[in-house]
Amino acid sequence: MGSPTGTLRPDRGYQCGMSIRWDALLTRHMAEELQELLVGTHLRAFRLDGTERDLVLLFRERTVIWRLHPSRGQILLRRPVDPGPSDLRYPARVREVSVPPDERWIRIELLAKRGHPPYDLTVELLGNQWNAVIAEAPSGITRHVLWSRDTGRGHRVGERYHPPDPRPRAGVPGEGAEVLDVERWREILAPLAPEHRRAALVRGVAWASPLNASYLLAEDVEGSDEERLSVGYQRWCTLADGAPGRGPVVLEWSGGPQPYPLALPSVPYERVSTLFEAFEVAGRDDGSGNEPDRVTLLDPELLRRLTDTAERARRKVEVLERELAELDDAERVRAVGDLVLARYGDIPPGEDKAVLTGFDGAEVGVELDPARAPHENADRYYREAARIERARARLPDMIERQRRAVQELDRLVERAQDGEASPEEIQAALPDRGARQAANRYDGPLKPYRTFRSTGGLEIRVGRGARHNDELTFKHSAPHDVWLHARHAAGAHVILRWQGPGNPPARDLAEAATLAALHSKARTSGSVPVDWTLRKYVRKPRKAPRGAVVPDRVSTLFVRPDPTLERALASE
């Protein structure tokens, strides 16, 4: 089991979260499997989780999960799931999956339906800066990005995307490229000492990488230096022709399990049928049976609602505990009522305070309601004492029940994060949205928006949903207020109240834009474009559906959806 021709040793379990290396060879063969699997299939939606660095493609036939965090780097296949409320719906068909020779990025061409523009999805696998960019074709304008970077290549929404520059290495096919024949192979490597050949090979020869350098240098071959150079070149020709050998494996690499298109000498491996299976094997843990990737099948919005529910339950425990700790002594309060009745003749009318002689001869300060008679003030103290007794009787049981609810929610959150809880189970644990929506329905005193206050003191109004967006925009705003909405994503209309000359302060505008991003389906993206204009430039076309408007003179801000900002600005 431990030899280079066998499988992985059973006494060495795989660790989840091990970093996987992508080189040009692995990228090419992964693209070939994707081409065979995806061409002609129908994409329903995609999910960009900038926090976890997960790209999830929701196809009608299956779900493709591409984990692009530097500690993972997996690509996995799972059962089809329905898009969630935070997923970006984009019905399209896969036209082609391609990768340029000797490159580490894969492009998936998407043909949209119903008049939408075609898009190109590019997954970059360079170093530890893995990323995914969705750009319009053929303009190349970036519309979505997994995580934003200031690279100048279009890793921000609205910029023009450019793929990574090609590497000028010998042996790349194409016009103008340097041909790598056996003479050039010897010219690159033969003059160098054996210990320096690896760096020269990786730097100057196509398809070479730290993973396969030992194999291409034929370091496992017994013989002369000339013989090793000859064997290495023949191996390189085999790789360059796209025929890696007997098929994919999982290498027992020093840094952890490594999917690869071919077995390498002196490296233990496990033979698998596809690279997808190789990534599956490399990602499994050491026998617990868990599937650590299943959490990515959950809609992030559902997981966020669950964690928010657990946090609200935890805060409720704190409120109840504080209420119990702050309760006065019922007997002391009742004794004050007795004293007011006993000394009512000593209480001047219309006073809010009085100092009375207690039953033990000591002076006692008493709070009074000047509008009430002494016996009514005494009755107020008796009622307060009774309330305290009732609270002391019921609060401990309420606190204990709420603590148990918090424990159950915390366990469910942990199971959801481990991929062990189903969406149905999570949904059942959440508060009834129907009741909440009924409470939020605008039928009089309830406003069709939530109110926030910027750090500069400006009022920000966020619509309560599609049915209230029109109400907010056209009945609860002024012509010179600023109107905002996340671009290319369903979400709330946002109004920044502004009557001053010129534009509002940049910080206040950015905060309003962040709220617009948070209250849209793009809330889980790393960067969200938010359009804004004066409300007087927003119009409602005739027979347009609810919430649909046409803004003119639009400017765009790019913001990061930060949930902590929403809590900081909340004024309701």
C-alpha positions in Angstrom: 0.0 0.0 0.0 2.9 2.4 0.5 4.9 1.8 -2.7 4.8 4.2 -5.7 2.7 1.6 -7.5 0.1 1.2 -4.7 -2.3 3.3 -2.8 -2.0 5.5 0.3 -1.0 3.9 3.5 -4.0 3.2 5.7 -2.3 4.5 8.8 -2.1 8.0 7.4 -5.5 9.6 7.3 -6.2 12.7 5.2 -6.6 16.0 6.9 -9.3 18.4 5.8 -8.2 21.9 4.9 -4.9 20.8 3.4 -3.7 23.3 0.8 -3.8 21.9 -2.8 -1.5 23.2 -5.5 -2.7 24.0 -8.9 -0.2 23.8 -11.7 -0.7 24.2 -15.5 -1.0 20.4 -16.0 -3.6 19.9 -13.3 -5.5 23.0 -14.6 -5.6 21.6 -18.2 -6.9 18.2 -17.3 -9.4 19.6 -14.9 -10.7 21.9 -17.7 -11.0 18.8 -19.9 -13.2 17.0 -17.3 -15.3 20.2 -16.9 -15.7 20.4 -20.7 -17.0 16.9 -20.9 -19.3 17.3 -17.8 -20.7 20.8 -18.3 -21.0 21.7 -22.0 -24.7 21.9 -22.9 -25.9 21.8 -19.3 -28.1 24.5 -17.8 -26.9 26.9 -15.1 -29.7 28.2 -12.9 -27.8 30.5 -10.5 -24.5 31.1 -8.9 -23.3 32.0 -5.4 -20.3 34.0 -4.5 -19.3 33.7 -0.9 -16.5 36.2 -0.5 -16.0 35.3 3.2 -15.4 31.6 2.7 -14.1 32.1 -0.9 -16.6 29.6 -2.3 -17.9 29.7 -5.8 -21.1 27.6 -6.1 -22.6 26.9 -9.5 -26.2 25.7 -9.3 -26.9 23.6 -12.4 -30.1 21.9 -13.2 -28.3 18.5 -13.2 -25.8 19.0 -10.3 -24.1 21.5 -8.1 -20.4 22.4 -8.7 -18.6 23.7 -5.6 -15.3 25.4 -6.2 -13.5 26.2 -2.9 -11.0 28.9 -3.6 -9.7 29.6 -0.2 -5.8 29.2 0.1 -6.3 26.5 2.7 -8.6 24.4 0.5 -8.6 24.7 -3.3 -11.1 21.9 -4.0 -13.6 21.4 -6.7 -16.5 19.1 -5.8 -19.7 17.8 -7.3 -22.9 17.5 -5.3 -26.6 16.9 -5.9 -28.7 19.7 -7.5 -30.2 22.2 -5.1 -32.7 25.0 -5.6 -31.4 28.6 -5.6 -31.9 30.4 -2.4 -33.0 34.0 -1.9 -29.4 35.4 -1.8 -28.2 33.4 -4.9 -27.7 35.4 -8.2 -30.1 33.8 -10.7 -28.7 33.6 -14.2 -30.3 31.1 -16.4 -27.7 30.1 -19.0 -26.2 27.2 -20.9 -22.5 26.3 -20.9 -21.1 26.8 -24.3 -17.5 25.8 -23.7 -14.8 25.3 -21.0 -11.3 26.2 -22.0 -7.8 27.0 -20.7 -4.9 28.4 -22.7 -1.8 26.2 -23.0 0.5 26.3 -19.9 -1.9 28.6 -18.0 -3.6 28.3 -14.6 -7.0 29.8 -15.2 -10.1 28.3 -16.6 -12.9 30.0 -18.6 -16.5 28.9 -18.7 -18.5 30.6 -21.5 -22.2 31.0 -20.6 -24.9 31.7 -23.2 -27.8 33.4 -21.4 -31.5 33.0 -22.0 -34.3 35.4 -22.5 -32.2 38.2 -24.0 -29.5 38.5 -21.3 -26.0 39.2 -22.4 -23.5 36.3 -22.5 -21.1 36.0 -19.6 -17.6 34.5 -19.2 -16.8 32.9 -15.8 -13.1 32.9 -15.2 -11.5 31.0 -12.3 -8.0 32.0 -11.6 -5.7 29.4 -9.9 -2.5 31.4 -9.5 -0.4 31.0 -6.4 -2.6 31.6 -3.3 -4.6 34.4 -4.9 -7.4 32.2 -6.3 -10.4 34.1 -7.5 -13.5 34.0 -9.7 -14.6 36.8 -12.1 -17.9 37.0 -14.0 -17.7 39.5 -16.9 -19.9 40.4 -19.7 -18.9 39.1 -23.2 -17.5 40.5 -25.4 -17.0 43.8 -23.5 -15.2 42.2 -20.6 -16.8 44.4 -18.0 -16.7 42.8 -14.6 -20.2 42.3 -13.1 -19.3 40.0 -10.2 -16.1 39.0 -8.4 -15.5 36.6 -5.6 -13.3 39.0 -3.7 -12.1 42.4 -4.8 -8.5 43.3 -5.3 -6.8 46.4 -6.7 -4.8 44.6 -9.5 -5.6 46.7 -12.5 -6.9 43.5 -14.3 -10.6 43.9 -13.4 -11.0 42.4 -10.0 -13.5 45.1 -9.1 -17.0 45.4 -10.4 -17.3 47.8 -13.3 -13.7 47.5 -14.4 -12.7 45.8 -17.6 -11.4 42.3 -16.9 -8.1 41.0 -18.3 -6.9 37.4 -17.7 -3.4 36.8 -16.3 -0.5 37.6 -18.7 0.9 34.4 -20.4 4.2 33.1 -19.1 7.0 33.1 -21.7 8.2 29.6 -21.3 9.6 27.3 -23.9 7.4 24.6 -25.4 4.1 26.5 -25.4 2.3 25.8 -28.8 1.4 28.7 -30.9 2.9 31.3 -33.4 6.0 33.1 -32.1 6.5 30.7 -29.1 9.8 29.1 -28.4 10.0 25.6 -29.7 11.3 23.0 -27.2 13.1 20.3 -29.0 15.7 17.9 -27.4 18.6 20.2 -28.3 16.9 23.2 -26.6 16.0 20.9 -23.6 19.7 20.0 -23.2 20.7 23.6 -23.7 18.5 24.7 -20.8 19.5 22.0 -18.4 22.8 20.3 -19.3 25.1 23.2 -18.3 23.6 23.5 -14.8 24.5 21.5 -11.8 21.8 19.0 -10.8 20.8 21.0 -7.8 20.1 24.1 -10.0 18.1 22.4 -12.7 14.8 22.3 -10.9 14.5 26.1 -10.7 15.6 26.6 -14.3 13.0 23.9 -15.4 10.1 25.5 -13.6 11.0 29.0 -14.7 11.7 28.3 -18.3 9.8 25.2 -19.5 6.0 24.9 -20.2 4.0 22.4 -18.0 6.8 22.2 -15.5 6.1 22.9 -11.8 7.4 22.1 -8.4 5.0 19.1 -8.4 6.5 17.4 -11.4 10.0 18.8 -11.6 11.6 15.7 -10.1 9.7 13.5 -12.6 10.7 15.7 -15.6 14.4 15.7 -14.5 14.2 11.9 -14.2 15.8 11.9 -10.8 14.4 8.4 -10.2 16.4 7.0 -13.2 19.6 5.1 -12.6 22.1 5.9 -15.3 24.2 8.7 -16.8 23.3 12.4 -16.8 22.7 12.1 -20.6 20.3 9.2 -20.1 18.3 11.2 -17.4 18.1 14.2 -19.8 16.8 12.0 -22.6 14.2 10.3 -20.3 13.1 13.6 -18.9 12.6 15.1 -22.4 10.5 12.0 -23.4 8.4 12.5 -20.3 7.9 16.1 -21.1 6.8 15.3 -24.6 4.2 13.0 -23.2 2.8 15.7 -20.9 2.8 18.3 -23.6 0.9 16.0 -25.9 -1.8 15.7 -23.2 -1.3 12.0 -22.4 -0.3 11.8 -18.8 -0.3 8.0 -18.4 -2.7 5.7 -16.6 -5.0 8.4 -15.3 -5.5 10.6 -12.3 -4.3 9.9 -8.8 -4.1 11.4 -5.3 -0.5 11.9 -4.4 0.7 11.5 -0.8 2.5 14.8 -1.0 4.6 16.2 1.9 2.1 19.1 2.2 -1.0 16.8 2.2 -3.0 14.8 -0.4 -2.6 16.3 -3.9 -4.9 15.5 -6.8 -2.9 15.1 -10.0 -3.3 13.8 -13.6 -0.5 11.2 -13.3 1.4 9.2 -10.8 5.0 10.4 -10.0 8.0 8.2 -9.2 8.8 7.8 -5.5 5.6 9.4 -4.4 2.9 7.1 -2.9 -0.5 7.6 -4.4 -4.1 6.3 -4.7 -5.5 5.6 -8.1 -8.9 7.2 -8.9 -11.1 7.3 -12.0 -11.5 11.1 -12.3 -9.9 14.3 -11.0 -13.3 15.0 -9.4 -12.9 11.8 -7.4 -9.3 12.8 -6.6 -10.5 16.1 -5.0 -13.2 14.2 -3.2 -10.6 11.8 -1.7 -8.2 14.6 -0.9 -10.9 16.5 1.0 -12.2 13.6 3.1 -11.3 13.5 6.8 -9.8 10.7 8.8 -12.8 8.4 9.1 -15.4 10.5 10.9 -17.7 10.3 7.9 -18.4 14.1 7.9 -18.6 16.0 4.6 -17.0 19.4 5.5 -18.1 20.9 2.1 -21.8 20.4 2.6 -22.2 23.7 4.3 -21.6 25.4 1.0 -24.9 23.9 -0.3 -26.7 26.0 2.2 -27.9 29.4 1.1 -25.8 31.9 3.1 -28.9 33.9 3.8 -30.5 30.9 5.5 -27.3 30.3 7.6 -27.2 34.1 8.5 -30.8 34.0 9.6 -30.1 31.0 11.8 -27.1 32.7 13.5 -29.1 35.9 13.9 -31.9 33.9 15.6 -29.4 32.3 17.9 -27.8 35.7 18.7 -31.3 37.3 19.4 -32.1 34.3 21.7 -28.8 34.9 23.6 -29.5 38.6 24.0 -33.0 37.8 25.3 -31.4 35.6 28.1 -29.2 38.6 29.0 -32.2 40.9 29.1 -34.1 38.5 31.3 -31.2 38.0 33.6 -30.6 41.7 33.9 -34.3 42.2 34.6 -34.2 39.6 37.4 -31.0 41.1 38.9 -32.5 44.6 38.9 -35.8 43.7 40.7 -36.3 45.5 44.0 -37.2 43.8 47.2 -41.0 43.3 47.3 -41.3 43.4 51.1 -39.3 46.7 51.2 -41.6 48.2 48.5 -44.7 47.0 50.3 -43.4 48.5 53.6 -43.1 51.9 51.9 -46.8 51.6 50.9 -47.7 50.8 54.6 -45.7 53.9 55.7 -47.5 56.2 53.2 -50.8 55.0 54.6 -49.7 55.3 58.2 -48.2 58.8 57.7 -50.5 60.3 55.1 -51.2 63.3 57.3 -47.5 64.2 57.2 -47.4 64.3 53.4 -47.8 67.9 51.9 -50.2 67.9 48.9 -48.7 68.2 45.5 -45.2 67.1 46.5 -43.2 64.5 44.5 -41.0 63.6 47.5 -41.5 63.3 51.2 -39.4 62.4 54.2 -41.4 60.3 56.6 -40.6 58.8 60.1 -40.4 55.0 59.7 -41.8 52.5 62.1 -38.4 52.1 63.7 -38.0 55.9 64.2 -35.6 56.4 61.3 -36.3 58.8 58.5 -37.3 57.4 55.1 -37.4 59.2 51.8 -40.4 58.4 49.7 -41.1 59.0 45.9 -44.6 60.2 45.2 -46.9 61.1 42.3 -47.9 64.7 43.0 -51.2 64.2 41.1 -52.3 61.3 43.3 -53.8 61.3 46.8 -51.7 59.5 49.6 -53.9 56.3 49.5 -53.4 56.2 45.7 -49.6 56.5 46.1 -49.7 53.7 48.7 -51.7 51.5 46.3 -49.1 52.2 43.6 -46.4 50.8 45.9 -48.6 47.7 46.7 -49.1 47.1 42.9 -45.4 47.4 42.3 -44.6 44.9 45.1 -47.1 42.4 43.6 -45.5 42.9 40.2 -42.0 42.2 41.6 -43.3 39.0 43.3 -44.8 37.8 40.0 -41.6 38.6 38.1 -39.5 36.7 40.7 -41.8 33.7 40.4 -41.8 33.6 36.6 -38.4 34.9 35.4 -36.2 32.0 36.6 -38.3 29.5 34.6 -38.3 31.8 31.6 -34.5 32.2 31.8 -34.0 28.4 32.0 -36.3 27.8 29.0 -34.5 30.5 27.0 -31.1 29.1 27.9 -32.2 25.7 26.6 -33.4 27.3 23.4 -30.0 29.0 23.0 -28.2 25.7 23.5 -30.4 24.0 20.9 -29.9 26.9 18.4 -26.1 26.9 19.1 -26.0 23.1 18.4 -28.0 23.6 15.2 -25.6 26.4 14.1 -22.6 24.1 14.7 -24.3 21.3 12.8 -25.2 23.6 10.0 -21.6 24.9 9.8 -20.4 21.3 9.7 -22.8 20.5 6.9 -25.0 18.1 9.0 -28.2 20.1 9.1 -30.7 20.2 6.2 -32.3 23.5 5.0 -35.6 22.1 6.1 -34.4 21.6 9.6 -32.9 25.0 9.8 -36.1 26.6 8.4 -38.2 24.9 11.0 -36.1 26.4 13.8 -36.5 30.0 12.5 -39.3 32.3 13.6 -42.4 32.2 11.5 -41.8 34.6 8.7 -45.5 34.8 7.9 -46.2 36.3 11.3 -43.3 38.7 10.9 -44.4 39.8 7.4 -47.9 40.3 8.7 -46.5 42.5 11.4 -44.4 44.4 8.8 -47.3 45.0 6.4 -47.9 48.7 5.9 -51.5 49.3 6.9 -51.4 52.6 8.7 -49.0 53.6 11.4 -46.2 51.2 10.3 -43.9 53.0 7.8 -43.0 51.3 4.5 -39.3 51.6 5.5 -36.8 51.1 8.2 -34.9 54.1 9.6 -31.2 54.4 10.0 -28.9 57.3 11.0 -25.6 57.9 9.2 -22.5 58.8 11.3 -22.9 62.3 9.9 -26.5 62.4 11.3 -28.4 62.1 8.1 -31.5 60.0 8.0 -31.4 56.8 5.8 -34.6 55.1 4.8 -34.5 51.5 3.6 -37.6 50.0 2.0 -39.2 47.0 3.7 -39.4 45.0 0.5 -40.6 45.0 -3.1 -44.2 45.9 -2.2 -43.0 49.0 -0.3 -40.2 50.2 -2.6 -42.6 52.4 -4.7 -44.2 53.7 -1.6 -40.9 54.8 -0.1 -39.5 56.3 -3.4 -42.5 58.3 -4.5 -44.4 59.1 -1.2 -41.8 59.2 1.5 -39.0 61.1 -0.1 -38.3 64.6 -1.4 -37.1 65.5 -4.9 -33.5 66.3 -3.8 -33.1 63.3 -1.6 -30.6 60.7 -2.8 -32.1 57.4 -4.2 -29.9 54.3 -4.1 -30.3 50.7 -5.3 -27.9 47.7 -5.8 -27.2 47.2 -9.5 -28.1 44.0 -11.2 -29.7 42.5 -8.0 -33.1 42.6 -6.5 -33.3 44.6 -3.3 -34.6 47.5 -1.3 -34.9 51.1 -2.5 -32.8 53.3 -0.2 -33.4 57.0 0.4 -30.7 59.3 1.9 -32.4 62.4 3.1 -30.5 65.4 1.7 -31.6 69.0 1.1 -28.2 70.7 1.1 -26.4 72.0 -2.0 -24.3 69.7 -4.1 -23.8 66.0 -3.2 -24.0 64.7 0.4 -20.8 63.9 2.3 -19.0 60.9 0.8 -19.0 59.0 4.1 -22.8 59.3 4.5 -23.3 58.3 0.9 -21.1 55.3 1.2 -23.0 54.2 4.3 -26.3 54.5 2.5 -24.9 52.5 -0.4 -23.7 49.8 2.0 -27.2 49.5 3.4 -28.6 49.2 -0.2 -26.1 46.3 -0.8 -26.9 44.6 2.5 -30.6 44.7 1.7 -30.2 43.1 -1.8 -29.5 39.6 -3.1 -25.9 40.6 -3.7 -25.3 40.9 0.1 -22.9 37.9 0.2 -20.6 39.3 -2.6 -17.2 40.7 -1.8 -18.0 44.0 -3.6 -21.4 45.3 -4.7 -22.0 48.1 -7.3 -24.7 50.5 -6.0 -26.3 53.1 -8.3 -27.4 56.4 -6.9 -29.1 59.6 -8.2 -31.4 62.3 -6.9 -34.9 61.0 -6.3 -36.3 63.6 -8.8 -34.5 61.7 -11.6 -36.3 58.4 -10.8 -39.5 57.6 -12.7 -42.0 54.8 -12.8 -42.9 53.6 -16.3 -46.5 52.9 -17.0 -47.6 49.3 -16.2 -44.2 48.5 -14.7 -44.2 45.8 -12.1 -44.1 46.6 -8.4 -40.7 48.1 -7.4 -39.5 48.6 -11.0 -38.3 52.1 -11.7 -36.0 53.8 -14.2 -33.3 56.1 -12.8 -31.5 58.7 -14.9 -28.2 60.6 -14.3 -26.9 57.6 -12.3 -23.5 57.4 -10.6 -22.1 54.2 -9.1 -20.4 53.3 -5.8 -18.7 50.0 -5.1 -19.1 49.0 -1.4 -18.4 45.9 0.7 -21.5 44.6 2.5 -20.6 44.9 6.2 -23.3 43.6 8.5 -21.8 45.4 11.5 -22.5 48.8 9.9 -26.2 48.0 9.7 -26.3 47.4 13.5 -24.2 50.5 14.2 -26.5 52.8 12.1 -29.9 51.3 13.2 -32.1 53.9 14.9 -35.3 51.9 15.2 
